[in-house]
CSV table of C-alpha atoms and ligand atoms in Angstrom, one decimal:
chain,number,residue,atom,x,y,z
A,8,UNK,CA,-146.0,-66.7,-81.5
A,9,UNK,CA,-142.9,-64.2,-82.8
A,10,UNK,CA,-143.8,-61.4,-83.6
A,11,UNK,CA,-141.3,-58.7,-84.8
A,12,UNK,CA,-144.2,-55.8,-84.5
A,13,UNK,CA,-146.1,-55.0,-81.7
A,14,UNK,CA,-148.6,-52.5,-81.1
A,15,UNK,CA,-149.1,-50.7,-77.6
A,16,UNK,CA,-151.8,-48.4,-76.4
A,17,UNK,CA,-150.7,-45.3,-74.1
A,18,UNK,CA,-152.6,-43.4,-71.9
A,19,UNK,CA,-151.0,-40.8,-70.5
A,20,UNK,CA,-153.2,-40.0,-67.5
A,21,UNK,CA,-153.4,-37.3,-65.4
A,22,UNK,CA,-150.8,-35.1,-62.7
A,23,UNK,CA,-147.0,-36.5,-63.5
A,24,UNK,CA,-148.7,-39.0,-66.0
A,25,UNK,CA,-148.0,-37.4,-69.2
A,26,UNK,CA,-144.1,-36.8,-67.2
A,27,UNK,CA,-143.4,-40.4,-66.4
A,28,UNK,CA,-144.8,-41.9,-69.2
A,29,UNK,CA,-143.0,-40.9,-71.7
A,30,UNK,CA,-140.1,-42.0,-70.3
A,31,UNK,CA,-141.3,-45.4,-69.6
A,32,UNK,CA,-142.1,-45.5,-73.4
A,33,UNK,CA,-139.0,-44.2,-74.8
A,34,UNK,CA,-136.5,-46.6,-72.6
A,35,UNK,CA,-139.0,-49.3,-73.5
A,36,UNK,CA,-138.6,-48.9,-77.3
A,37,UNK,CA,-134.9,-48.7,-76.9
A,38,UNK,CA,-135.0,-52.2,-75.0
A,39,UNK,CA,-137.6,-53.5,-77.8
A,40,UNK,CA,-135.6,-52.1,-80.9
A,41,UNK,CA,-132.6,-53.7,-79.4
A,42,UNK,CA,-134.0,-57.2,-79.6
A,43,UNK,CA,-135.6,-56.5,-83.3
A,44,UNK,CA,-138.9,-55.0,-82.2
A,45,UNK,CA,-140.5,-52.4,-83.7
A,46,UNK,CA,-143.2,-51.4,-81.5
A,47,UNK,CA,-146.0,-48.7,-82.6
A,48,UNK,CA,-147.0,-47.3,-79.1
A,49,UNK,CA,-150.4,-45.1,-79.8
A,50,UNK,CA,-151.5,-42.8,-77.6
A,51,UNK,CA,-155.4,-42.5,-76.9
A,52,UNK,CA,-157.6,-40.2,-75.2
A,53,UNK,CA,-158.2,-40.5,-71.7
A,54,UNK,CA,-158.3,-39.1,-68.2
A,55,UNK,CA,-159.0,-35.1,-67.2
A,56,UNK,CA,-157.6,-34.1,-71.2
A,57,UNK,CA,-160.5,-36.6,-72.9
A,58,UNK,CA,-163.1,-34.9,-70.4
A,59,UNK,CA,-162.6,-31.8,-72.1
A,60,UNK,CA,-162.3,-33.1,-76.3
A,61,UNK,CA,-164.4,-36.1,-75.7
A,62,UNK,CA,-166.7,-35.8,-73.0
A,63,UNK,CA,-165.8,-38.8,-71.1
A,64,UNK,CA,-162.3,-40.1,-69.2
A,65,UNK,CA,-162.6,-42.7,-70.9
A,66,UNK,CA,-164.3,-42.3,-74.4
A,67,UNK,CA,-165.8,-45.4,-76.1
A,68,UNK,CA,-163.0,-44.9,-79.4
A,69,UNK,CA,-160.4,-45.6,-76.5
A,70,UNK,CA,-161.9,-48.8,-75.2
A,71,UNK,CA,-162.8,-50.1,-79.0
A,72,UNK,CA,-159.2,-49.3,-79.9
A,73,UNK,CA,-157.9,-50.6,-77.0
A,74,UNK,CA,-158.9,-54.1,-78.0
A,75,UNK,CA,-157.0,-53.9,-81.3
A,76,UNK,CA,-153.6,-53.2,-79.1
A,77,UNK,CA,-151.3,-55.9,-77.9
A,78,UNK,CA,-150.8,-54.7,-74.5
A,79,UNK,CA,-151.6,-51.2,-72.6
A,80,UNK,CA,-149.5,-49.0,-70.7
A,81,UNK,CA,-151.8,-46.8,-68.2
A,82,UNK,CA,-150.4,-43.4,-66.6
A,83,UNK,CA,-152.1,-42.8,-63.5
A,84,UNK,CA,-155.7,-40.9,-62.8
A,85,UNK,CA,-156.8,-37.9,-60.9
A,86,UNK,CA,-160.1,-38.0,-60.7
A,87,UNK,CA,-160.7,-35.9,-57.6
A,88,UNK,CA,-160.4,-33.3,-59.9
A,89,UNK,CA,-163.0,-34.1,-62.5
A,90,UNK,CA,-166.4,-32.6,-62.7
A,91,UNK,CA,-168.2,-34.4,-60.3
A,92,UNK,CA,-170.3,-36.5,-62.8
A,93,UNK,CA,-167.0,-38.1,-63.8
A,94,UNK,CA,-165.7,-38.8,-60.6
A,95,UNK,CA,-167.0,-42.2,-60.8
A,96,UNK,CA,-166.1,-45.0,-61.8
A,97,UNK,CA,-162.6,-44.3,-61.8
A,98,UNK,CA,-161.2,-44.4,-65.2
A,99,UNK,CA,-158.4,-47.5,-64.5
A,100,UNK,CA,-161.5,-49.1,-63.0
A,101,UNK,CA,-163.4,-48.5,-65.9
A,102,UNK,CA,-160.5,-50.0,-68.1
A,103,UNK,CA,-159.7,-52.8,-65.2
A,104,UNK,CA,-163.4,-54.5,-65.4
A,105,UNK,CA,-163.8,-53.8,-69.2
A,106,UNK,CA,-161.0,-56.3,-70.4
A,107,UNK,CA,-161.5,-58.4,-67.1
A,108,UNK,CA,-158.4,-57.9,-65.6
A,109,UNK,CA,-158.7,-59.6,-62.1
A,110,UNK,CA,-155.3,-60.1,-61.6
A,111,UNK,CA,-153.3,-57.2,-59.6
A,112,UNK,CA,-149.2,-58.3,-59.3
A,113,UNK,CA,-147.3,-55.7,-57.0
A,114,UNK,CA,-143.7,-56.6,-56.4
A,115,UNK,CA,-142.1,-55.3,-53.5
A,116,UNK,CA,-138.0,-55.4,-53.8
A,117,UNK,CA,-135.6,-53.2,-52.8
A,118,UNK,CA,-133.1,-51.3,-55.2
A,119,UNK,CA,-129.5,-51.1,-54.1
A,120,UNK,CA,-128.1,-48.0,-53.1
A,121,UNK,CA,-131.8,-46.4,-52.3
A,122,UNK,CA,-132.1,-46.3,-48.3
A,123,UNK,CA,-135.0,-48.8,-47.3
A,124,UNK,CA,-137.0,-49.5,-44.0
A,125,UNK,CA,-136.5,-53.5,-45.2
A,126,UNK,CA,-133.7,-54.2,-47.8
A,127,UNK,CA,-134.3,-57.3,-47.8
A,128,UNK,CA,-137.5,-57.9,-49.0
A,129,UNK,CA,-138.7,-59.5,-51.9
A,130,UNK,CA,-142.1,-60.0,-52.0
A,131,UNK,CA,-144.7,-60.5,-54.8
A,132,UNK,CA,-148.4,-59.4,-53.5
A,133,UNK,CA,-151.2,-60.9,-56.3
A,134,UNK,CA,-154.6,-58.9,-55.1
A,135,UNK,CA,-157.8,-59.9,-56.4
A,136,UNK,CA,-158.6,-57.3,-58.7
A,137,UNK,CA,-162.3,-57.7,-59.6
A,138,UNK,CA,-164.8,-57.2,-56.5
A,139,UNK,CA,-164.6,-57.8,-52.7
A,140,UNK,CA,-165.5,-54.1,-51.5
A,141,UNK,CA,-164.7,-52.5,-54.5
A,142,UNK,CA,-167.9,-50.5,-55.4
A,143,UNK,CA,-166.6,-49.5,-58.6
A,144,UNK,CA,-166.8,-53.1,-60.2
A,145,UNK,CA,-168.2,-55.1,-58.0
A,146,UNK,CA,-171.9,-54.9,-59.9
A,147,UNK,CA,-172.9,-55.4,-62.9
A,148,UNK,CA,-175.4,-52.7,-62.8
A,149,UNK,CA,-175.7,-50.1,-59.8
A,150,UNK,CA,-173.0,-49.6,-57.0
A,151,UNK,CA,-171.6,-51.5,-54.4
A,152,UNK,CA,-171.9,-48.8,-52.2
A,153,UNK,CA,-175.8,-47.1,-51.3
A,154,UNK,CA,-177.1,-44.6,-48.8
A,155,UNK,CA,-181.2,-45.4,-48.0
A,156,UNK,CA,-180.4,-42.0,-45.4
A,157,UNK,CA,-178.3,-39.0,-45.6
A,158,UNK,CA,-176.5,-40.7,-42.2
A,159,UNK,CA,-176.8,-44.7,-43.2
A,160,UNK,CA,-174.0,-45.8,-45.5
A,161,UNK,CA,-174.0,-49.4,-46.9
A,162,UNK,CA,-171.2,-51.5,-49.0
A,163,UNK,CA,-172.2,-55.0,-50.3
A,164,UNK,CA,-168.7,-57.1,-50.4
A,165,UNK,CA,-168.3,-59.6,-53.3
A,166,UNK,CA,-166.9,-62.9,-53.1
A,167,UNK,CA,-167.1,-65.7,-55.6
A,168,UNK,CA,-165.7,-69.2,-55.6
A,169,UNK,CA,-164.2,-68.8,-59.6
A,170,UNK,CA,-162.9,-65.3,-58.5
A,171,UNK,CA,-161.3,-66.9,-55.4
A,172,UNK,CA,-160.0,-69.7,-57.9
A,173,UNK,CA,-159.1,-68.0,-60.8
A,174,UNK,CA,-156.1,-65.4,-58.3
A,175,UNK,CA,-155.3,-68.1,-56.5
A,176,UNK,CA,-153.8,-70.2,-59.5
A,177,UNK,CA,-152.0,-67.0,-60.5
A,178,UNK,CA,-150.7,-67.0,-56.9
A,179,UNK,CA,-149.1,-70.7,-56.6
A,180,UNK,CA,-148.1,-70.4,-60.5
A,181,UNK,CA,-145.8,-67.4,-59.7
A,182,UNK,CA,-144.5,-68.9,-56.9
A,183,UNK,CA,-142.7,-71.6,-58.6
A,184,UNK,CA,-141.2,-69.4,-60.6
A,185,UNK,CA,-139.7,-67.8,-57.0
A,186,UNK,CA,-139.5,-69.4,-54.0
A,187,UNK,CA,-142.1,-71.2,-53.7
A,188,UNK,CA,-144.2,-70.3,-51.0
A,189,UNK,CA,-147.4,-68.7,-50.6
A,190,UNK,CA,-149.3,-66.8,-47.7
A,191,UNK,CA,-152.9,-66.7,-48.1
A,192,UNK,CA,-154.2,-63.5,-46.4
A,193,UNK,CA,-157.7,-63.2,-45.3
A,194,UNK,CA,-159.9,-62.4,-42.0
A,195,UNK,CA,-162.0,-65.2,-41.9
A,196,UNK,CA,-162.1,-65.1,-38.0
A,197,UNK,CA,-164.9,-62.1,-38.0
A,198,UNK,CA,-165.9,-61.8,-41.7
A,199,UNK,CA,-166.1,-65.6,-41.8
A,200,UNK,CA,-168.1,-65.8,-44.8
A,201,UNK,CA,-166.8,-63.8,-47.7
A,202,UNK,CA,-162.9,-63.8,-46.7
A,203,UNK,CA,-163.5,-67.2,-45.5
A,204,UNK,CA,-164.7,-68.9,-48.7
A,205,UNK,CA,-161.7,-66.7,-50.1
A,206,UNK,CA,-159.1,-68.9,-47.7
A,207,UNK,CA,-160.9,-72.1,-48.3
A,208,UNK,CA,-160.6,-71.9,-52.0
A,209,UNK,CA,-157.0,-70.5,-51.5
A,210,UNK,CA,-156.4,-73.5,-49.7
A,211,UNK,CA,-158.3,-76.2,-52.0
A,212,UNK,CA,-156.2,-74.7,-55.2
A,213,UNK,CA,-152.8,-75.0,-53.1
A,214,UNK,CA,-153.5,-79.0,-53.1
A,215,UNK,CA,-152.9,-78.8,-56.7
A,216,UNK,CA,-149.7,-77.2,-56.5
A,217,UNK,CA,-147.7,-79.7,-53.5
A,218,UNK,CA,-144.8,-78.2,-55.0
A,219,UNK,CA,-145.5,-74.6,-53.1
A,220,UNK,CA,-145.4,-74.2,-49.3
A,221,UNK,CA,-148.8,-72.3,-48.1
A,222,UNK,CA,-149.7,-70.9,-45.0
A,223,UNK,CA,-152.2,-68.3,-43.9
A,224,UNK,CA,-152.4,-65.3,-41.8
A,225,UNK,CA,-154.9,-62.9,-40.6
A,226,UNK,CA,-154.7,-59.4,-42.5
A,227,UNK,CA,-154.0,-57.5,-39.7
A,228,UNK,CA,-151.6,-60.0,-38.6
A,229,UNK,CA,-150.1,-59.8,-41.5
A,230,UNK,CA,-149.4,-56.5,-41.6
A,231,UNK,CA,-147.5,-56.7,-38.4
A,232,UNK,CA,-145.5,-58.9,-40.0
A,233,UNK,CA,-144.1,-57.4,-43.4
A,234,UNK,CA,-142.9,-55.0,-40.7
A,235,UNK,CA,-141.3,-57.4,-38.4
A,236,UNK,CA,-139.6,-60.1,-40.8
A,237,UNK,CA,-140.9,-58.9,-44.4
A,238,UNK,CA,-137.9,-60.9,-45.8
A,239,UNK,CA,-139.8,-64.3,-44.5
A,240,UNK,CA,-142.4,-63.9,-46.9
A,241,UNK,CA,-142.4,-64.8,-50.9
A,242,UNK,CA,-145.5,-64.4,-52.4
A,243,UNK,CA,-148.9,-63.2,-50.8
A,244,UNK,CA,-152.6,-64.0,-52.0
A,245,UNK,CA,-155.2,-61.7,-51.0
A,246,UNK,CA,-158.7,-60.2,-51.7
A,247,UNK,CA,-158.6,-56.4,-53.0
A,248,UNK,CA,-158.9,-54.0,-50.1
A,249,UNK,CA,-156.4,-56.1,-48.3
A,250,UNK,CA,-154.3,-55.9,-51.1
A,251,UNK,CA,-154.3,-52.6,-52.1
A,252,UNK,CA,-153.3,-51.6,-48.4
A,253,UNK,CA,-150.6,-54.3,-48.1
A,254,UNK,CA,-149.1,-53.1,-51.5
A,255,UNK,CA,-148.4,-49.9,-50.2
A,256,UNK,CA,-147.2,-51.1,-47.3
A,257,UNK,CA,-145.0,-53.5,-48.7
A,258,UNK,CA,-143.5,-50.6,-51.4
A,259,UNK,CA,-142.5,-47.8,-48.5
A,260,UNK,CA,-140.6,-50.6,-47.0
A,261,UNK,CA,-139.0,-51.3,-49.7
A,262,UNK,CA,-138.1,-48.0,-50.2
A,263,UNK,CA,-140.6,-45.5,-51.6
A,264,UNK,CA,-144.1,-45.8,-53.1
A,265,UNK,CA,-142.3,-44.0,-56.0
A,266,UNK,CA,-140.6,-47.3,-56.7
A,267,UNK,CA,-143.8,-49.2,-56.5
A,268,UNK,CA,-144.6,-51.2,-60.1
A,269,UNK,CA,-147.3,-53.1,-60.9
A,270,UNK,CA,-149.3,-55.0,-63.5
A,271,UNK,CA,-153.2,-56.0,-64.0
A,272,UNK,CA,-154.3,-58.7,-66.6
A,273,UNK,CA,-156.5,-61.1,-67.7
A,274,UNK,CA,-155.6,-64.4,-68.8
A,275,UNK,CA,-155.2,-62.7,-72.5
A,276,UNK,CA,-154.4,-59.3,-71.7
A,277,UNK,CA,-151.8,-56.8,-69.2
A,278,UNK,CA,-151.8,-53.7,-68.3
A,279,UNK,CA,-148.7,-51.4,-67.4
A,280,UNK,CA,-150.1,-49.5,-64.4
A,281,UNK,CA,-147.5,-47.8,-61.4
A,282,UNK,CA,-149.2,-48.2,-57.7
A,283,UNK,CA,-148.9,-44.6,-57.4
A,284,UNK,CA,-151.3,-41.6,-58.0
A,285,UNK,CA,-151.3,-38.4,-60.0
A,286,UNK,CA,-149.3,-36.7,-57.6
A,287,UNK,CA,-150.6,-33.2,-58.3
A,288,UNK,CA,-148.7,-31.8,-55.4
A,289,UNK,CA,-145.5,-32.1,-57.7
A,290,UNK,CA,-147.3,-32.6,-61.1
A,291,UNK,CA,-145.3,-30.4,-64.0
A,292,UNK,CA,-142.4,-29.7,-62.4
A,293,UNK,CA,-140.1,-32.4,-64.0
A,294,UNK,CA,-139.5,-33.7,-60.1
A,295,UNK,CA,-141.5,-37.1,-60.5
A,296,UNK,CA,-139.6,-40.3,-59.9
A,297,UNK,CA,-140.4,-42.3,-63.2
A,298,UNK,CA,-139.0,-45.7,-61.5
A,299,UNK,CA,-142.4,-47.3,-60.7
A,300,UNK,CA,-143.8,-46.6,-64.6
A,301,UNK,CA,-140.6,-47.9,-66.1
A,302,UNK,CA,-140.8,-51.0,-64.0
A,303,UNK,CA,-144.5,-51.7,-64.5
A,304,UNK,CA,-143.7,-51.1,-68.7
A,305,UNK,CA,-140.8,-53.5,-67.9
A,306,UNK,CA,-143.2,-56.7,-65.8
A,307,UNK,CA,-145.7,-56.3,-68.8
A,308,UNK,CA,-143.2,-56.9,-71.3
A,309,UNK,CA,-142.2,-60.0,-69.6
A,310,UNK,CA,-145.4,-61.0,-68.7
A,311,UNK,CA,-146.4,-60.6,-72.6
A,312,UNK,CA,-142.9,-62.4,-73.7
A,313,UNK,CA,-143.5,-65.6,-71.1
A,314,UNK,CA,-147.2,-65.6,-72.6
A,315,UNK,CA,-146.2,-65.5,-76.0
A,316,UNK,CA,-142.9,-67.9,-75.5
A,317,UNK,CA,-140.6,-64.8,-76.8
A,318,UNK,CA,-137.9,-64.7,-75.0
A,319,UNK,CA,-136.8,-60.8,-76.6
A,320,UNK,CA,-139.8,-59.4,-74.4
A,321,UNK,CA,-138.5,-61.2,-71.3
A,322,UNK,CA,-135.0,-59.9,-71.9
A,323,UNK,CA,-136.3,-56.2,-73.1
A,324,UNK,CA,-138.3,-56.3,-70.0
A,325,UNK,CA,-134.8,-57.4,-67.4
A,326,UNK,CA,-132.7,-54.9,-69.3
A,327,UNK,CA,-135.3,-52.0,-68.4
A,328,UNK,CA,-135.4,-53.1,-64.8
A,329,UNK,CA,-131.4,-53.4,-64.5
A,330,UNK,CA,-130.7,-50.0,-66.8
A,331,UNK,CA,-132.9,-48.4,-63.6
A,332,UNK,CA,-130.5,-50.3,-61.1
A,333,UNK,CA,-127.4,-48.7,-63.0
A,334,UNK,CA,-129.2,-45.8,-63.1
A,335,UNK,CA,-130.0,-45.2,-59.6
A,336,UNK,CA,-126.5,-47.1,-58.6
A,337,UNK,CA,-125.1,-44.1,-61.0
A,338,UNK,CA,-126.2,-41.4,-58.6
A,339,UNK,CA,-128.8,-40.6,-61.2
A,340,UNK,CA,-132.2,-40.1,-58.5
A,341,UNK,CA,-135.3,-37.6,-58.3
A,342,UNK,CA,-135.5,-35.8,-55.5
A,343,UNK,CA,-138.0,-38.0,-54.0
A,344,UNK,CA,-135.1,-40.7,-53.3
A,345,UNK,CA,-133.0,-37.6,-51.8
A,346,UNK,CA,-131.2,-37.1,-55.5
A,347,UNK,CA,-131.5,-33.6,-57.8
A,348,UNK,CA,-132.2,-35.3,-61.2
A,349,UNK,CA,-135.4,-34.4,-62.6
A,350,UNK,CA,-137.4,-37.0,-64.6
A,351,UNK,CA,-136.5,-36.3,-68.1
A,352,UNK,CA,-132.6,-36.2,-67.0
A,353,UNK,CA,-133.3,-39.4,-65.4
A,354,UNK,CA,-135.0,-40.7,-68.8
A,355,UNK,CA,-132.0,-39.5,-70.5
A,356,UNK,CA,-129.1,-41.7,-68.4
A,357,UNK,CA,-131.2,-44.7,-68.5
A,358,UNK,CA,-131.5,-44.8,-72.2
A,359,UNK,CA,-127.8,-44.3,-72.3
A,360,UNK,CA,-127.4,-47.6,-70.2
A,361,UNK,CA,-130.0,-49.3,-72.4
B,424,ATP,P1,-154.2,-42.3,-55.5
B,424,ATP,O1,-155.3,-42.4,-54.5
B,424,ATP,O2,-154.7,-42.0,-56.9
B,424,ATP,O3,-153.3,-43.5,-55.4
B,424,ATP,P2,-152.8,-40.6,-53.6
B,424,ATP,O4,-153.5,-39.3,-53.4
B,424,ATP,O5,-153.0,-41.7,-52.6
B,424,ATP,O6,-153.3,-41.1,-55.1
B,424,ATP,P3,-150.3,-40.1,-54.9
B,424,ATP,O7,-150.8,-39.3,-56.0
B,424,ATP,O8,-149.7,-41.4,-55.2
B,424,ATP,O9,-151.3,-40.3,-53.7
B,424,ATP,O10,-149.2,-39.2,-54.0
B,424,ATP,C1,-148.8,-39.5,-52.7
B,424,ATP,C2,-147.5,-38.8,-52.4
B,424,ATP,O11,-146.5,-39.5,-53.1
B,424,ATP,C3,-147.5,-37.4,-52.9
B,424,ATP,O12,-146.8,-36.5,-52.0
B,424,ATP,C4,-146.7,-37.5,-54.2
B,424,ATP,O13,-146.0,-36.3,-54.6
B,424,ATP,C5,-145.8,-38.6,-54.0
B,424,ATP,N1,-145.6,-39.4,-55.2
B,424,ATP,C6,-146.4,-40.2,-55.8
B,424,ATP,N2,-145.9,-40.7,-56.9
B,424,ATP,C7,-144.6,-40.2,-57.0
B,424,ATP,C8,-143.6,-40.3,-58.0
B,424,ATP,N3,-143.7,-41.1,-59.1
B,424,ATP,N4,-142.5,-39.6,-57.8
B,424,ATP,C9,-142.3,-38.8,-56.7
B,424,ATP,N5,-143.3,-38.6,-55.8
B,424,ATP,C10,-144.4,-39.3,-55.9
């Protein structure tokens, strides 16, 4: 399907949010019109602004209306700083198990010029999205996470075999489009059960796939090493605490969480949604490195193009991702990669490149 209109929800978010996204949006556009797109990019009410004119983080009018949107670009959250009857569920949670989107892909890659702890890695981690420990949407109804005493805490951990199933087909398809090997990350040797029927389902899927090399390793193992020979490694499967930690993990060694992009979706649906936070510590200063928003905006667009079979939203998406390699290469960099450009100057150049 070709479409020459698209429509995409924004949510602006919280902290350097309503900084970075912008700028995602704008170079984004330029990439789009470029290639004949005209893309309509709405924002909606959401995070600490839509506590105060709607009541909620997330008000119902934003998840109706984000249904009617072709894909969603999400700034990030600070919710630490909401009233404490919104501090939970989080409000990319809330968005996260509303529209199903189990799948979490974090690239790790190194941009040239930009001083990394491992320059040459290239790694794609794909997290389980939807339960494991994650009290926030692992249940239906009630929390994952209870206290029967003030000094007894609880977490139930949720594993299920189409869960297990459905990431690790995302896993083995992506890695024939790279090199074609995946790593199934688990601890099944102490929490044999739940991570176990994760690695055994890993491992039953990868016999549909004899094109892709798998192997496994133990998480902590694992960490040890992305640290040692990260470059050894293509793409990694794992459940969603493990993830979330390898991620980061995997993004300061590839240079700074600042760089880190990332996507969520369904088998329908993506989300644009950088690794990092809200960053309040540097929040309206025009100092935020937009990097990491630009390049989730820019793996949605392909994601959307390869679902869609239009190749002008794969080739929108690579000419965002290389206009920030130009950028960066140009001396353009925030001051978080050791540069003095703030955010909006760095907007500016890239859309020149673009
Ligand atoms: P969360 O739990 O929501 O992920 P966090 O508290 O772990 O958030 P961040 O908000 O990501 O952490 O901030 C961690 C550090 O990284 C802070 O010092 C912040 O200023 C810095 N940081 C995060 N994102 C950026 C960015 N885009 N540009 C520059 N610095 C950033």
């Amino acid at each position: 399907m070709h479409r020459d209109e698209l429509r995409i929800a924004v949510l602006e978010g919280d902290g350097i949010g309503p900084e970075v996204v912008p700028v995602a949006v704008r170079a984004a556009d330029r990439a789009l019109a470029a290639r004949g797109i005209t893309a309509s990019w709405d924002t909606l009410p959401y995070g600490g602004a839509a506590i105060v004119s709607h009541g909620s983080p997330v008000p119902d009018e934003t998840l109706t209306a984000l249904a009617g949107h072709d894909f969603l670009v999400v700034g990030p959250h600070d919710s630490s700083s909401y009233p404490a009857e919104h501090r939970t569920p989080a409000p990319g949670a809330v968005i996260r198990k509303h529209f199903d989107l189990y799948a979490n892909l974090r690239p790790a890659r190194a941009i040239p010029h930009v001083p990394a702890t491992a320059p040459d890695i290239d790694l794609l981690i794909v997290r389980e999205n939807s339960e494991g420990l994650y009290a926030d949407r692992n249940m239906v109804v009630g929390s994952g996470e209870f206290m029967p005493t003030p000094d007894v805490a609880l977490a139930v951990g949720l594993v299920t075999r189409g869960a297990c199933e459905r990431i690790a087909e995302r896993a083995f398809e992506a890695a024939r489009s790279r090199r074609g090997q995946v790593t199934v990350v688990h601890k099944a040797n102490v929490l044999k059960l739940t991570t176990g029927l994760f690695r055994d389902v890993c491992l039953e899927v990868a016999e549909r796939f004899p094109d892709v090399t798998v192997d496994q390793q133990h998480v902590d193992a694992m960490a040890a090493l992305l640290v040692r020979r990260p470059a050894d490694f293509d793409v990694l499967v794992t459940e969603n605490l493990f993830g979330d930690i390898l991620s980061d993990l995997a993004a300061e060694l590839s240079g700074s969480l600042g760089l880190a992009s990332s996507i969520n979706c369904s088998d329908s649906r993506v989300m644009a949604q950088a690794v990092h936070g809200a960053a309040p510590d540097i929040a309206g200063r025009d100092l935020a490195d937009p990097i990491a928003m630009i390049d989730s905006v820019a793996a949605a667009l392909q994601w959307y193009g390869r679902r869609h079979d239009d190749s002008r939203l794969t080739e929108a998406g690579a000419a965002l991702h290389e206009s920030v390699v130009a950028t960066v290469a140009a001396g353009i960099r925030t001051a978080d990669l050791g540069g003095t450009a703030t955010t909006a100057e760095f907007g500016r150049h890239l859309c020149s490149v673009l």
